Coordinates of C-alpha atoms and ligand atoms in Angstrom, one line a residue:
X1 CA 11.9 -25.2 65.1
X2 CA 11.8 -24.7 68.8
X3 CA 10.0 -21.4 68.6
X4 CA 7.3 -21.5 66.7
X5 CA 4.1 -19.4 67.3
X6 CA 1.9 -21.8 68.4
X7 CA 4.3 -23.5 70.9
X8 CA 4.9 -19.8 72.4
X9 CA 1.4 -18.3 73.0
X10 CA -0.8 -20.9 72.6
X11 CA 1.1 -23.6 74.2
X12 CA -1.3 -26.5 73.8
X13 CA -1.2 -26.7 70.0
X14 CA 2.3 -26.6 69.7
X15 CA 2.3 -28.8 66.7
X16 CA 5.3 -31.1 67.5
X17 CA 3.4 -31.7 71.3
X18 CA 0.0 -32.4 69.4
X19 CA 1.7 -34.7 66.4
X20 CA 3.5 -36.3 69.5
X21 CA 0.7 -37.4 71.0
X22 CA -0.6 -34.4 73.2
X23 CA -3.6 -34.5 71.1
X24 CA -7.3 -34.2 72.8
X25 CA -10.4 -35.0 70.7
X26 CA -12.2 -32.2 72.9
X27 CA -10.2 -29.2 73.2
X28 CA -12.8 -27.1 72.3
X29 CA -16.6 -27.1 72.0
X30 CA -18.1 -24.4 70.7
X31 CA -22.0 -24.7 69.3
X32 CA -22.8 -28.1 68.2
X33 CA -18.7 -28.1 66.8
X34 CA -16.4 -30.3 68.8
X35 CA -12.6 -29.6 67.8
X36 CA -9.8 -32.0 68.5
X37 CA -5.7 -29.9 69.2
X38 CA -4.6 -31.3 65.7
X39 CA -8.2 -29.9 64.3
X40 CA -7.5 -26.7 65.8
X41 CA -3.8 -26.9 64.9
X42 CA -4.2 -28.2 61.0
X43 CA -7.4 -26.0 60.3
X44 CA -6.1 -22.7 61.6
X45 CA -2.7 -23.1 60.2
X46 CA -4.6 -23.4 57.1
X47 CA -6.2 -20.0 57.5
X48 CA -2.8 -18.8 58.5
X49 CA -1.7 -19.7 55.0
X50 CA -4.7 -17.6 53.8
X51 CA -4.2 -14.5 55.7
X52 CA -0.6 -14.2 56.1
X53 CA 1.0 -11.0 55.5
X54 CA -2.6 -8.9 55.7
X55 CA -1.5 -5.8 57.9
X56 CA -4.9 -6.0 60.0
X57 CA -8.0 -8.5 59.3
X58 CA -12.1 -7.6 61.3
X59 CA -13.9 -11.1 62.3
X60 CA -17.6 -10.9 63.3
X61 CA -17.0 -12.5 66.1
X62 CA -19.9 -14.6 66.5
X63 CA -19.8 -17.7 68.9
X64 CA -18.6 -20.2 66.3
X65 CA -16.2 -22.4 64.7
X66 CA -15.3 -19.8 62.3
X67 CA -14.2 -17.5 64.7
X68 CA -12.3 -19.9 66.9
X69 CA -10.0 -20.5 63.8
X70 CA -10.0 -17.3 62.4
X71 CA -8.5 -15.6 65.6
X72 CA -6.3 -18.7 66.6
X73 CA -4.9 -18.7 62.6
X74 CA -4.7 -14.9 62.4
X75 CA -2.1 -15.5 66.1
X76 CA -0.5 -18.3 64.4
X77 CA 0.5 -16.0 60.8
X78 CA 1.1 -13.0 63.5
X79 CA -1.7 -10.9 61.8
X80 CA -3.7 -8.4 63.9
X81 CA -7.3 -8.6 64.5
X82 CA -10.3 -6.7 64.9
X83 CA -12.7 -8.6 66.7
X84 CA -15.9 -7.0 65.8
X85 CA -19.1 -7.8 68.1
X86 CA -21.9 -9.8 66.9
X87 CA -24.2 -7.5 67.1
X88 CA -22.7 -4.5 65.8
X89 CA -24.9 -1.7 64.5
X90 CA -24.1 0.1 60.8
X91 CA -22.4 3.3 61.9
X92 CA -20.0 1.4 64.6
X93 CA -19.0 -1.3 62.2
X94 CA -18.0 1.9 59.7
X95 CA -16.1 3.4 62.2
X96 CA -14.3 0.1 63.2
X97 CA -13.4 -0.6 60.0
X98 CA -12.3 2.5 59.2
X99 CA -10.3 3.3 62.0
X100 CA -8.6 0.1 62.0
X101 CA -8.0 0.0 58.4
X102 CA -8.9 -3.7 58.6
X103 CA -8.4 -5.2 54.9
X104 CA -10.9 -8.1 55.2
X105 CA -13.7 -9.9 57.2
X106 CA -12.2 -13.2 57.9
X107 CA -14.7 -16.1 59.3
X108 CA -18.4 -14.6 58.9
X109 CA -19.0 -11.5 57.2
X110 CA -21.9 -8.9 57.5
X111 CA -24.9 -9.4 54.8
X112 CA -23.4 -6.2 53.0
X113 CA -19.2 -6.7 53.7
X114 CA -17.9 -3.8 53.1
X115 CA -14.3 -5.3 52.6
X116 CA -13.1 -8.3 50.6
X117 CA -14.0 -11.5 52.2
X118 CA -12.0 -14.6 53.2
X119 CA -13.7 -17.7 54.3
X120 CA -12.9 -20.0 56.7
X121 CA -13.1 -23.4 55.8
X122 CA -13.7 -26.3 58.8
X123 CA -11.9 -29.0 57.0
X124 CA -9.4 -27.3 55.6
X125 CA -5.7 -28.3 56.9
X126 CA -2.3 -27.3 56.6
X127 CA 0.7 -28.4 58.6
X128 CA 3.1 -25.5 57.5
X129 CA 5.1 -24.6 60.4
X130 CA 5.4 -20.6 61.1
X131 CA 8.5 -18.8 63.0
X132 CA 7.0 -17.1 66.6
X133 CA 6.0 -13.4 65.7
X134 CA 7.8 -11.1 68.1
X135 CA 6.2 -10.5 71.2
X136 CA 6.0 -6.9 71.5
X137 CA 4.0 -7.6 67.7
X138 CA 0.1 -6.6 68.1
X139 CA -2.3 -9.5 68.2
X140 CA -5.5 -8.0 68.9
X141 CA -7.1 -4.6 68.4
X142 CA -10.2 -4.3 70.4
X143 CA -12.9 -1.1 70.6
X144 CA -13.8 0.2 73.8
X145 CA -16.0 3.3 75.0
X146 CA -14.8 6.2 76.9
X147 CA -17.2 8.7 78.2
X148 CA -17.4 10.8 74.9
X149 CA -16.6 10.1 71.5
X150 CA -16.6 6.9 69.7
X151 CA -14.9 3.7 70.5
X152 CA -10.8 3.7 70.5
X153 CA -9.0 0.5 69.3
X154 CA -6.9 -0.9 71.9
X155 CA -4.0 -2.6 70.9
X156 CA -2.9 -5.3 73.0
X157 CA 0.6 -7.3 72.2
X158 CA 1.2 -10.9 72.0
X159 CA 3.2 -10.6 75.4
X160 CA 0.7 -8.8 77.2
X161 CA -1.6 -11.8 76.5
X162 CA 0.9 -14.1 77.5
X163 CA 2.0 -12.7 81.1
X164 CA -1.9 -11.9 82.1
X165 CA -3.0 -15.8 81.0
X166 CA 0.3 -16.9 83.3
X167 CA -0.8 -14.7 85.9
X168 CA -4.0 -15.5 86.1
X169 CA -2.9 -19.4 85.5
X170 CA -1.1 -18.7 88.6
X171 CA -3.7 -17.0 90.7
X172 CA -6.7 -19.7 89.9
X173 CA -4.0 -23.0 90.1
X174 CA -5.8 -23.1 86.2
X175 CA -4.1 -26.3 84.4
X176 CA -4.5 -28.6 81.7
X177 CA -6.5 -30.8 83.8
X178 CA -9.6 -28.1 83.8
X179 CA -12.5 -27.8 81.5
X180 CA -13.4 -24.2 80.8
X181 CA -17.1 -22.9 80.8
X182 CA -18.0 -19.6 79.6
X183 CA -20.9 -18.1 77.2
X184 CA -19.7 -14.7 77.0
X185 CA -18.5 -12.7 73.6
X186 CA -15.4 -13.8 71.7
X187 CA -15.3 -10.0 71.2
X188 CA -13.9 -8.6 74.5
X189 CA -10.9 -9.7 77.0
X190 CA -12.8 -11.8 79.0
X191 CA -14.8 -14.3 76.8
X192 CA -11.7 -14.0 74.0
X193 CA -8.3 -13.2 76.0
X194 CA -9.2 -14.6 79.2
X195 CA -12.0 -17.7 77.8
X196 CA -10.8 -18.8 74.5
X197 CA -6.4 -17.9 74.4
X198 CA -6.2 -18.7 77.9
X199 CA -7.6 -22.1 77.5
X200 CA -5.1 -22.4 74.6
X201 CA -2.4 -21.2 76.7
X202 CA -3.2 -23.3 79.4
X203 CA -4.0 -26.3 77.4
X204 CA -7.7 -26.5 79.7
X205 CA -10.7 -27.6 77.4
X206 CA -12.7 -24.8 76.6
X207 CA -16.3 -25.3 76.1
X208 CA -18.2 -22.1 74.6
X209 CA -22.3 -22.5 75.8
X210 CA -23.4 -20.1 72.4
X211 CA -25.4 -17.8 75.8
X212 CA -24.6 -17.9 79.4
X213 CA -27.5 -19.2 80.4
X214 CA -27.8 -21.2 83.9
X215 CA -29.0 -24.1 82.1
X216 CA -26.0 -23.9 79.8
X217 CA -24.0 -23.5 82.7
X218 CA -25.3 -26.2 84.6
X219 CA -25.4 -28.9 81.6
X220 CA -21.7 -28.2 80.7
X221 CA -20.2 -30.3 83.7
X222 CA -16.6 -27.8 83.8
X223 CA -14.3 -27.4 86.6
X224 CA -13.7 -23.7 85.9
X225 CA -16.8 -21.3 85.0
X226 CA -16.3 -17.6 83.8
X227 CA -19.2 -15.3 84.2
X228 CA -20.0 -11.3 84.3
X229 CA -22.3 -10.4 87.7
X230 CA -25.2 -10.6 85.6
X231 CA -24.8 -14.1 84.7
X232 CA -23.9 -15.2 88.6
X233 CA -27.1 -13.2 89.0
X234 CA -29.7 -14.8 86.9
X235 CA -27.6 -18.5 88.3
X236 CA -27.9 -17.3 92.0
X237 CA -32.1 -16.6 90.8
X238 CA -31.9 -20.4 89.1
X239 CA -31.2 -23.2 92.5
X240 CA -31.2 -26.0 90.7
X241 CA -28.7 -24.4 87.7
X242 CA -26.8 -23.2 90.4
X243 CA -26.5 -26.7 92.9
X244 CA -25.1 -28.0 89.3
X245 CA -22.0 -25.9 89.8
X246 CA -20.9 -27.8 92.9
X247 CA -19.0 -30.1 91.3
X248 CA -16.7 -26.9 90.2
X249 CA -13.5 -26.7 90.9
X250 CA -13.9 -22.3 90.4
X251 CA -16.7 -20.3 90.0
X252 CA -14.9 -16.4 88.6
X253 CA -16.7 -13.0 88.2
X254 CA -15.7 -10.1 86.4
X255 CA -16.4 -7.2 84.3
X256 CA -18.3 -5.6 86.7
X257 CA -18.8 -5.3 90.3
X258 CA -20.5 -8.8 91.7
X259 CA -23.3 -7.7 94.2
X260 CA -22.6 -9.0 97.7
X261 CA -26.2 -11.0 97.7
X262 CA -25.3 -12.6 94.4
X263 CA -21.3 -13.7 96.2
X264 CA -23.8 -15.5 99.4
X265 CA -26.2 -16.8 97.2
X266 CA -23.7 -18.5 95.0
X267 CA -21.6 -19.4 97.9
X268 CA -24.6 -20.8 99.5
X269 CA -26.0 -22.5 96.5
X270 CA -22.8 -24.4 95.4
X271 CA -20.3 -24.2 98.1
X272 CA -17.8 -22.3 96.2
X273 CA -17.5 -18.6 97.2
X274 CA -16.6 -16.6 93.7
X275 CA -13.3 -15.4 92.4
X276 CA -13.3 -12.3 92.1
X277 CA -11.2 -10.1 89.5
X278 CA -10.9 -6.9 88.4
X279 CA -9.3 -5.0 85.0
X280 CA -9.8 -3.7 81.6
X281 CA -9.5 -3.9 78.1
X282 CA -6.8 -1.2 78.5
X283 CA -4.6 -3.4 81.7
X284 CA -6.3 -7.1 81.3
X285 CA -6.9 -8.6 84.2
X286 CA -4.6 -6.8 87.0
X287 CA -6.5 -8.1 90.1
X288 CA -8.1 -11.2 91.7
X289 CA -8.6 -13.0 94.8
X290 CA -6.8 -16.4 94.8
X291 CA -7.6 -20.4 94.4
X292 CA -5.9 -20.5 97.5
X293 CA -6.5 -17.3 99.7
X294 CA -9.1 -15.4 101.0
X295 CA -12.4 -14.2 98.9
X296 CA -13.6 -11.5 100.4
X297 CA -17.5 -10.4 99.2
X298 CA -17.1 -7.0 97.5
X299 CA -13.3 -7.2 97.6
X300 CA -11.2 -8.0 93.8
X301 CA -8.1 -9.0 95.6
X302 CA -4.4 -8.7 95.0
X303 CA -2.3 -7.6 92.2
X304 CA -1.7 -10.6 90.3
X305 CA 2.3 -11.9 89.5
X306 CA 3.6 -8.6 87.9
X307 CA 1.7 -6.0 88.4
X308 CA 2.1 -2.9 90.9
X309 CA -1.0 -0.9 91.6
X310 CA -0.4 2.7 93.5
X311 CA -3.3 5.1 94.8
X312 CA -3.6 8.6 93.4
X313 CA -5.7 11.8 95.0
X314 CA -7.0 14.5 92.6
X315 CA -3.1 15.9 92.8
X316 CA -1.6 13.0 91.7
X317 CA -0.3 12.8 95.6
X318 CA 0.2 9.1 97.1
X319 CA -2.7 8.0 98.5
X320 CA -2.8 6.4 102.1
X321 CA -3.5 2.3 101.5
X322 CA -5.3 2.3 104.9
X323 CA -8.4 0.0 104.0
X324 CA -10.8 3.4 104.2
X325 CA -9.2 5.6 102.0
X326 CA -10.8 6.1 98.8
X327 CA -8.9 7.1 95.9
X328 CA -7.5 7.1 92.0
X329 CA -6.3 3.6 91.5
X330 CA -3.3 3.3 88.6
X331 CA -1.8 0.0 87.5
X332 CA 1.9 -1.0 86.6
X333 CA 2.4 -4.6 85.0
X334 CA 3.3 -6.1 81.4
X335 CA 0.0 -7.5 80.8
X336 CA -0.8 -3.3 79.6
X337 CA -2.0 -2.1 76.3
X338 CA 0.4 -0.5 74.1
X339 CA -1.8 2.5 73.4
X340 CA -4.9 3.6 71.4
X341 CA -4.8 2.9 67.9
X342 CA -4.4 6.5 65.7
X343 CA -4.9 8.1 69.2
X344 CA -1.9 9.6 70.7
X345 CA -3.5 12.2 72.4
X346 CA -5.8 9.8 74.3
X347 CA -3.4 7.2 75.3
X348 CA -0.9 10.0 76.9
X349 CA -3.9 11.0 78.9
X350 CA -4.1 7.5 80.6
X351 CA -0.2 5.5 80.0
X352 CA 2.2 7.6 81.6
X353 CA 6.0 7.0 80.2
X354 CA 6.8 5.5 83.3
X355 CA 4.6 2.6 82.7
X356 CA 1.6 3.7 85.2
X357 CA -1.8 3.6 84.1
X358 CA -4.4 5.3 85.2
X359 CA -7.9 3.1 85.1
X360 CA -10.6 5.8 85.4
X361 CA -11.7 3.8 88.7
X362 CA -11.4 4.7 92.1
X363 CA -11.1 2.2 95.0
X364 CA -9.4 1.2 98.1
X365 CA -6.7 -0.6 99.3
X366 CA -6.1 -2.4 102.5
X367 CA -2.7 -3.1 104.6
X368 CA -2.8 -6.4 103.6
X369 CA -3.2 -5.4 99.5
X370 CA -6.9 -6.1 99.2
X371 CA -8.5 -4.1 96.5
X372 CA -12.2 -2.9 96.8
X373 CA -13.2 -0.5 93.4
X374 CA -15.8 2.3 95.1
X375 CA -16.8 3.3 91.5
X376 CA -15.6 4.8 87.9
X377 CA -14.6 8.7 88.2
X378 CA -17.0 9.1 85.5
X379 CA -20.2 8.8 85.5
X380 CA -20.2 8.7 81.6
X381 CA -18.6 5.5 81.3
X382 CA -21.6 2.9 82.2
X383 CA -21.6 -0.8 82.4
X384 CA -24.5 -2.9 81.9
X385 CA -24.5 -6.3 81.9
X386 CA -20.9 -6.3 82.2
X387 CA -20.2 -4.7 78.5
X388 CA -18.7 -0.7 78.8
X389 CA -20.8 1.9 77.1
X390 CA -20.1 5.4 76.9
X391 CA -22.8 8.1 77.5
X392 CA -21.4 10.4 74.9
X393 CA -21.1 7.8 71.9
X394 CA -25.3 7.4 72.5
X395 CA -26.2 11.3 73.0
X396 CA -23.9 11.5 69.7
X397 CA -26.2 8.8 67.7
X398 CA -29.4 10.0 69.0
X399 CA -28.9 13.1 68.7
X400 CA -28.6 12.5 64.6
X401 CA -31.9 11.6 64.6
X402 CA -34.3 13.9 63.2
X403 CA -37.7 13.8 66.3
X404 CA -34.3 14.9 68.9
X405 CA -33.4 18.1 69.7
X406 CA -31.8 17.1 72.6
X407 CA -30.2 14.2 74.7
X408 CA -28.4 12.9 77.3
X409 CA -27.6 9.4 78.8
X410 CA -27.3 7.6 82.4
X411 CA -26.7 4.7 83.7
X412 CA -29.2 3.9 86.8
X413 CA -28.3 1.2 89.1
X414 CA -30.6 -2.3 87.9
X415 CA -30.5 -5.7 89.5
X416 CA -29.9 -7.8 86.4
X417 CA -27.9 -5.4 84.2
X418 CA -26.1 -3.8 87.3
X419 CA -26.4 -0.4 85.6
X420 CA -29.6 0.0 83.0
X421 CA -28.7 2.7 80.3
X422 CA -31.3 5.3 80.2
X423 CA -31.5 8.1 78.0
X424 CA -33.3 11.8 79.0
X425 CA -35.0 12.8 75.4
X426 CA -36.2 16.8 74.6
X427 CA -37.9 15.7 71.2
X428 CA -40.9 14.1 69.5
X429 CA -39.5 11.1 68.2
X430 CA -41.3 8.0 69.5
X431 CA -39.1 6.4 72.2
X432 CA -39.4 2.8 70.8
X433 CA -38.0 4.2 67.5
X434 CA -35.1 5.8 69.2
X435 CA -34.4 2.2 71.3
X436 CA -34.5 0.8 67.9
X437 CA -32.4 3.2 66.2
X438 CA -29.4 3.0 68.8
X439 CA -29.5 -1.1 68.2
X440 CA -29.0 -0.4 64.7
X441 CA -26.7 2.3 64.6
X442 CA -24.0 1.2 67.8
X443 CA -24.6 -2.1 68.8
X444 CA -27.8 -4.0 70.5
X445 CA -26.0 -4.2 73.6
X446 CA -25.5 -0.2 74.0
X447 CA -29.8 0.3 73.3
X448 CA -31.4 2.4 76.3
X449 CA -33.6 -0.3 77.6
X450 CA -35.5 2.9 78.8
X451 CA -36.0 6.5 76.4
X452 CA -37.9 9.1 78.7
X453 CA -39.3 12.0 76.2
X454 CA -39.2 15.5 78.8
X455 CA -40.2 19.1 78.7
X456 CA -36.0 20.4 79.4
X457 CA -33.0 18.4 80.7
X458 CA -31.7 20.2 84.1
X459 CA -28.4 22.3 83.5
X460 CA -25.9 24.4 85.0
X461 CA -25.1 27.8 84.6
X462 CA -22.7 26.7 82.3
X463 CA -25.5 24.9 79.9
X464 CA -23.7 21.7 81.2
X465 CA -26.3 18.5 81.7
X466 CA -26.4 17.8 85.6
X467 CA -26.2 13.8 85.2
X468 CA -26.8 12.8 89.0
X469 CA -30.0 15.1 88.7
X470 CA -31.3 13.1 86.2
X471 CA -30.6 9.7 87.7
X472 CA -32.8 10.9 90.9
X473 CA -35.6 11.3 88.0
X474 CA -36.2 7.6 87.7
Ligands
MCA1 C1 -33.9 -6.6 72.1 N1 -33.2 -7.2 71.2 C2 -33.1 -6.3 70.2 C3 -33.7 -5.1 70.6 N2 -34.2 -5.4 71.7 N3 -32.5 -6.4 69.0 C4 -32.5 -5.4 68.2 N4 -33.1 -4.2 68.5 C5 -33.7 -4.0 69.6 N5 -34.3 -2.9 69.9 C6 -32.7 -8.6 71.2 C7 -31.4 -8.9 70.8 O1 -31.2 -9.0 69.4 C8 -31.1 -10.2 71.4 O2 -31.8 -11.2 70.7 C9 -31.7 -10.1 72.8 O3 -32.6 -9.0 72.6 C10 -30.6 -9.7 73.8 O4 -31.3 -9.3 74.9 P1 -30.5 -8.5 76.0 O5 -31.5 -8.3 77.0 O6 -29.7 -7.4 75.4 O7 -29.4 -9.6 76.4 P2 -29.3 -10.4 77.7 O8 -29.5 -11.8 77.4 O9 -30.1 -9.8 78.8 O10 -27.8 -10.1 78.0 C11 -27.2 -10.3 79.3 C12 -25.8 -10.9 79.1 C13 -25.0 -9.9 78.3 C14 -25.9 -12.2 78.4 C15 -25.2 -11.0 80.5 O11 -25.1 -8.6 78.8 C16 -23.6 -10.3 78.1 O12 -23.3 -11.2 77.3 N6 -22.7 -9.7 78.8 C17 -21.2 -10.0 78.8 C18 -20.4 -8.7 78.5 C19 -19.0 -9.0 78.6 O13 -18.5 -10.1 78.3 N7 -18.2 -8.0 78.9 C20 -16.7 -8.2 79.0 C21 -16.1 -6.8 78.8 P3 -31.3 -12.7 70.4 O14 -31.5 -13.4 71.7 O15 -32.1 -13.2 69.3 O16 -29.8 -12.5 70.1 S1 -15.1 -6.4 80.1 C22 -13.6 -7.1 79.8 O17 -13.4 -7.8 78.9 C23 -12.7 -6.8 81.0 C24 -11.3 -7.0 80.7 C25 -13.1 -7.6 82.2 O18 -12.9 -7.2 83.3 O19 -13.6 -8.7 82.0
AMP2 P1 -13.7 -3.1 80.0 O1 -12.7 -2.3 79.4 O2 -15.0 -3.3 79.3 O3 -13.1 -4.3 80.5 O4 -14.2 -2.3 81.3 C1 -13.3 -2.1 82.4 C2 -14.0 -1.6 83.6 O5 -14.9 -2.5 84.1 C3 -13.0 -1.2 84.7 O6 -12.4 0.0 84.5 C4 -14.0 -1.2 85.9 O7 -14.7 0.0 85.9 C5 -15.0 -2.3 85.5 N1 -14.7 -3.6 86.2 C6 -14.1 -4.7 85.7 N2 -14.0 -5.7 86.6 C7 -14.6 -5.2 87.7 C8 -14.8 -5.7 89.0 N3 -14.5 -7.0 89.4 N4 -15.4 -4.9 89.9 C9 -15.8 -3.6 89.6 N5 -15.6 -3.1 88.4 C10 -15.0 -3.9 87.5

């Protein structure tokens, strides 16, 4: 069968290649777990067997061997999943589930599952071949914040995958001959899409360091190293981690802007000047500077193979792409999502029928196509330490908690975290407890580092919280 799945989007395990002799005993390390292609290949395909036909499956995706094979079977029998993070709190996981009307935890399950479970078992194999699933079929569905309201399911298509990991294979000259380094969740585009598929698309080694840690970093002796600013931070803080990285071939950053100090340090430290790239859950990675072009500190780059961007003022009015400029930046491209699960209404706000999105960030562009984002339009929509958090979906949880009366939440500009949520608290509740609380009810990563209890939260004359007030009160 010339087309079968795994030969299509994850070109290295094409099972006729690998039987053939394309097998490598180190394709991918993840945790103590070394797997060989015809591991990967024969143990997935066996959890292929075990899932195929389920409509939608959730795996706690935890940095493991489970999850490796539970997402790379679930692509092979064409089933949708639900990556779920690691550290997800009780009343996100409920709404995850229940939104996504996921029908089991495959891999690792939560202490109290609240499906049916399905195991995934390491030395398990099966060499059944499987037909490609079409590619406009969904292969992932991953949750995302927007600036109120909770987290909307993202569905991204087996083709979208495929032309951003091209793309970008394009852009960074990324081959077969690399060795991937990342220690970044398997449950968001970059550590999953861009870390784990593209490494299976491009047939690169992946190694997964369990954290992104500079010592991890510096140990893992790769070619190509993925990181969010925070980690090139605490690497650029760390000499001898960071001299470690000269033997790179590419150091890339994304997620979140990457601090001009950071770029110099790192440059300086390892004689590689970052990659930078830019996109979102929504578009995947749309922009980037190049293996073989200029890298410009503060700058994301060019549109990679495919994509169109356009700039937008408040009218919807082209934009001048004069280099000063600063406006709405959409995105055209076939590496897009195909909408928001169960919400219409929200994805016609942002995909236009024509095919433009519109990214909730606002940049400029130069004459020569160079991208620089200024900032999000909203100042609900935080990130810290590279993972998106809405301001809403925390005012919303502590707000159901009986010492607050009233709440509201801001991202304040941090050196490690980039942004450091903090929320503004009219209440008696013990600010500790409310840290806590959030952790268990969202996710550990969307806590306030910081809960300020106050007398009144400033407002206008409409009632409405005045945000950039309250980031002048820290
Ligand atoms: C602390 N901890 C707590 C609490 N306080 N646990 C429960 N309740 C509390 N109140 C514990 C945690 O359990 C955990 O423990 C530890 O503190 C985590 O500490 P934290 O300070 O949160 O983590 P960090 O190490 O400082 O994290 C920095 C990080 C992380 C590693 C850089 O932010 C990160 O992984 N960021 C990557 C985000 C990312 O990949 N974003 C991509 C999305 P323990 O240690 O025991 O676990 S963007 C995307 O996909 C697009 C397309 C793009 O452009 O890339
Ligand atoms: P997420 O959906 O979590 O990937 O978040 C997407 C958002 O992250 C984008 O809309 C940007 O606001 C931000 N982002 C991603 N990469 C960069 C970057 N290189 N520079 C600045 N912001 C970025």
């Amino acid at each position: 069968m010339t087309s079968s799945l795994v030969g299509v989007l994850l070109t290295s395990l094409n099972p006729a290649a690998v039987a053939g002799g394309a097998d490598i005993s180190d394709a991918v390390t993840i945790g103590e777990t070394v797997l060989s292609r015809s591991d990967l290949v024969g143990a997935a395909t066996s959890v292929a067997e075990r899932v195929g036909g389920a409509r939608r499956v959730a795996v706690l995706a935890t940095p493991t061997p489970a999850t490796v094979l539970a997402i790379t079977g679930c692509l092979i029998a064409g089933v949708p999943v639900v990556p779920v993070p690691a550290d997800v709190g009780v009343a996100e996981r409920r709404h995850i589930l229940a939104d996504s009307g996921a029908q089991a935890w495959l891999g690792e399950k939560p202490e109290d599952a609240d499906l049916p479970h399905i195991p995934v078992r390491l030395h398990a194999r099966s060499w059944h071949r499987y037909a490609e699933p079409h590619p406009d079929s969904a292969a992932l569905v991953i949750y995302t914040s927007g600036t109120t309201g909770p987290p909307k399911g993202v569905v991204i298509s087996r083709r979208a995958i495929a032309a951003d990991l091209d793309a970008l294979a394009e852009a960074w000259q990324w081959t077969a001959d690399d060795t991937l380094v990342h220690g970044l969740p398997l449950y968001h585009v970059h550590g999953l899409v861009l870390g784990l598929l593209g490494s299976l698309r491009t047939g690169s080694r992946f190694i997964h360091t369990g954290r992104p840690t500079p010592e991890a970093y510096a140990q893992a002796g790769g070619t190509l190293y993925f990181g969010v600013p925070t980690v090139w931070s605490r690497i650029a803080a760390d000499e001898n981690a960071a001299r470690a990285l000269s033997s790179a071939r590419l150091l890339v950053s994304g997620s979140a802007p990457l601090p001009i100090p950071v770029f110099d340090r790192v440059s300086a430290l390892t004689g590689h000047q970052p990659v930078e790239r830019y996109g979102s859950t929504e578009s995947l990675i749309t922009l980037s500077t190049r293996a073989d072009g200029e890298r410009r500190p503060g700058w994301v780059g060019l549109p990679v193979p495919g994509v169109e961007t356009r700039l937008v003022d408040d009218d919807g009015a082209p934009a001048a792409q004069d280099g000063e400029t600063i406006a709405r930046l959409e995105v055209r491209g076939p590496m897009l999502f195909d909408g928001y699960l169960n919400r219409p209404d929200a994805t016609a706000d942002v995909l236009r029928a024509d095919g433009w999105y519109r990214t909730g960030d606002v940049a400029v562009v130069d004459r020569d196509g160079m991208h620089r984002i200024v900032g999000r339009e909203s100042v609900d929509l935080i990130k810290t330490g590279g993972f998106r958090v809405g301001a809403g979906e925390i005012e919303t949880v502590l707000l159901g908690h009986d010492g607050v009366d009233e709440a509201a939440v801001v991202g304040v500009p941090d050196d490690d975290l980039g942004q450091r949520i903090v929320a503004f608290v009219v209440g008696d509740a013990a600010p500790e407890i409310l840290i806590g609380y959030v952790a268990e009810q969202l996710s550990v990563h969307k806590r306030p580092r910081e809960v300020r209890i106050v007398d009144s939260l400033p407002r206008n004359a409409m009632g409405k919280v005045l945000k950039k007030e309250l980031t002048r009160w820290v």
